[in-house]
Amino acid sequence: MAPVRVRFAPSPTGPLHVGGLRTALYNYLLARQTGGVFILRIEDTDQKRYVEGAEAYIMEALDWCGISPDESPQNGGNYGPYRQSERRDIYAEYVKKLLANGTAYYAFDSEAELNDRREAEKAAGNHNFRYDASTRMSMRNSLSLKQGEVDELLANGTPYVVRFRINPGNTVNFSDTVREQVSFQTSELGDQVLMKADGLPTYHLANIVDDHLMEITHVIRGEEWLPSTALHVLLYRAFGWEDSMPVFAHLPLLLNPNGKGKLSKRDGAKFGFPVFPLRWEDKQKGEVAAGFREDGFLPEALVNFLAFLGWNPGTEQEIFSLEELVTAFDTARINKSGARFDIEKGQWLNQQYLIATSNAELAPLVQTEFSKNGLDLPLSKAEQIAGLLKERVHVIPEFFSKGSYFASPVTAYDEKTIRKKWKPDNRAKFDALANLLADHDDWTAGPIKAAVVDFMGENELGFGAVLPIIRVALSGSVQGPDAFDMLEAIGKETAVKRLRESYDMFTSVKEG
Ligand code: GLU
């Protein structure tokens, strides 16, 4: 069997949506699993939709996820160029073959003529004018005009498009790994444009020619391309390439978190989560779209999350490294039905990856989060915070939002707890506690705890009376890591100061 060659073929029309990233991932997994080749091809023949920076964004997103292509515009390869805009001559050559064998024809109708015709049809009650077998002979093309006229139009340099000649009344059958047997009627298809007046191919022509020349064995792409596949099959036939046609696998849609409707850019904004791997700034529109990377997800977690949107291993295992996915992935287990974009699952997965990452590895990420918020943390402290909080956060920015008190004064206090737990009568005892801690030498959680427990015994105070007070004084809230770990991490001097400075405020809250 020919070695597996798969391609991810995005159009650089903006940032890469997570759905596109999932397509890239599935292609990558199949390539790695079979010892095949993963290709990135940039489909940039639609000049009107071209967006500056989109190609660089796509590459960066793939690199960040650890699924970089083997052959690409950047890396090159033996099947280049890998940007369709650089393959113009190739398409021109192949379109000639279709013109020569009669499966394509020249159409000279100008935009204005086409519009007039559409309007006339509308006036006559036909709102769905289509250029196809039933109308082509009444249009200006190389099938309806005499050869002499065609030659003259071509010699004059009259603008033309090349259209695919589709015969109605046939059924196109093809098999799809996900959808099994698929069939379309040729009468549903019009005479599609293959080559535009600017000499550039349309998506369909370029896609087929490239998949053939690049020896693509499997086409794995989103479900929205399923209807086009009928046309693609006809194109393979027209070229005489049907025997080397790739295997098709059309991936299910990504649905919004309600499970109702396609996941859109707007859903991200509405539900407050990213739908793009990296942050994207649209300079023209002045808009910014959030990215998983900037929102504090680890790429391994995003990859794991995306892998499960449309596929599952059929076992209980939920955490998969990229290498494990390479082994477990199976195109036969791709689902037909849409996959709900359950962001909470994504957050949970990210937390699992944070927990599994060593504190030392997390330290620089924590340090960066604090420095974004204007606080310099030594790495050792960042490492300590990572260890104390990683089971309590889902995304990296939460190390700061839930742990700022480790490095800066408390700004808000849980007044409800203060009212409930602070007994002004115990003031002297809590002053003694602060003094005891100030004199305590071994500033690590275990010995601190031993000293506090002794103190509680001597003063007839239980954990329930003391710990909430310590916690609120240190962090503002009763949530968070173990109180003695917190004391250790905040440091003796600051911890004692926060205790001493809280008592008056606690009393006034209580009495206020
Ligand atoms: N350029 C198409 C896209 O943007 C590629 C579809 C395909 O993979 O054939 O998704």
Tab-separated table of N, CA, C and O in Angstrom, residues 450-463 466:
chain	number	residue	atom	x	y	z
A	450	ALA	N	2.378	22.337	64.722
A	450	ALA	CA	2.571	21.782	66.069
A	450	ALA	C	2.457	22.896	67.120
A	450	ALA	O	1.781	22.750	68.146
A	451	ALA	N	3.093	24.044	66.819
A	451	ALA	CA	3.070	25.152	67.777
A	451	ALA	C	1.651	25.697	67.947
A	451	ALA	O	1.197	25.974	69.070
A	452	VAL	N	0.922	25.814	66.807
A	452	VAL	CA	-0.444	26.364	66.875
A	452	VAL	C	-1.373	25.395	67.622
A	452	VAL	O	-2.222	25.813	68.421
A	453	VAL	N	-1.172	24.099	67.388
A	453	VAL	CA	-2.018	23.109	68.059
A	453	VAL	C	-1.788	23.179	69.584
A	453	VAL	O	-2.746	23.167	70.370
A	454	ASP	N	-0.527	23.302	69.992
A	454	ASP	CA	-0.225	23.465	71.422
A	454	ASP	C	-0.948	24.687	71.985
A	454	ASP	O	-1.590	24.635	73.033
A	455	PHE	N	-0.826	25.771	71.229
A	455	PHE	CA	-1.455	27.028	71.654
A	455	PHE	C	-2.970	26.838	71.831
A	455	PHE	O	-3.563	27.307	72.814
A	456	MET	N	-3.560	26.133	70.885
A	456	MET	CA	-5.024	25.945	70.960
A	456	MET	C	-5.394	25.158	72.206
A	456	MET	O	-6.357	25.494	72.908
A	457	GLY	N	-4.586	24.130	72.497
A	457	GLY	CA	-4.840	23.311	73.690
A	457	GLY	C	-4.779	24.169	74.943
A	457	GLY	O	-5.706	24.156	75.770
A	458	GLU	N	-3.701	24.958	75.022
A	458	GLU	CA	-3.517	25.781	76.230
A	458	GLU	C	-4.628	26.818	76.390
A	458	GLU	O	-4.985	27.198	77.498
A	459	ASN	N	-5.149	27.278	75.265
A	459	ASN	CA	-6.136	28.364	75.332
A	459	ASN	C	-7.590	27.914	75.157
A	459	ASN	O	-8.482	28.748	75.002
A	460	GLU	N	-7.738	26.600	75.147
A	460	GLU	CA	-9.084	26.025	74.986
A	460	GLU	C	-9.813	26.581	73.763
A	460	GLU	O	-10.952	27.041	73.830
A	461	LEU	N	-9.082	26.587	72.647
A	461	LEU	CA	-9.687	27.014	71.370
A	461	LEU	C	-9.589	25.846	70.394
A	461	LEU	O	-8.561	25.174	70.339
A	462	GLY	N	-10.683	25.615	69.644
A	462	GLY	CA	-10.654	24.523	68.663
A	462	GLY	C	-10.191	25.012	67.295
A	462	GLY	O	-10.059	26.224	67.062
A	463	PHE	N	-9.970	24.048	66.379
A	463	PHE	CA	-9.590	24.400	64.997
A	463	PHE	C	-10.602	25.357	64.378
A	463	PHE	O	-10.241	26.302	63.700
A	466	VAL	N	-9.992	28.916	65.375
A	466	VAL	CA	-8.709	29.556	65.043
A	466	VAL	C	-8.423	29.604	63.535
A	466	VAL	O	-8.022	30.643	63.002
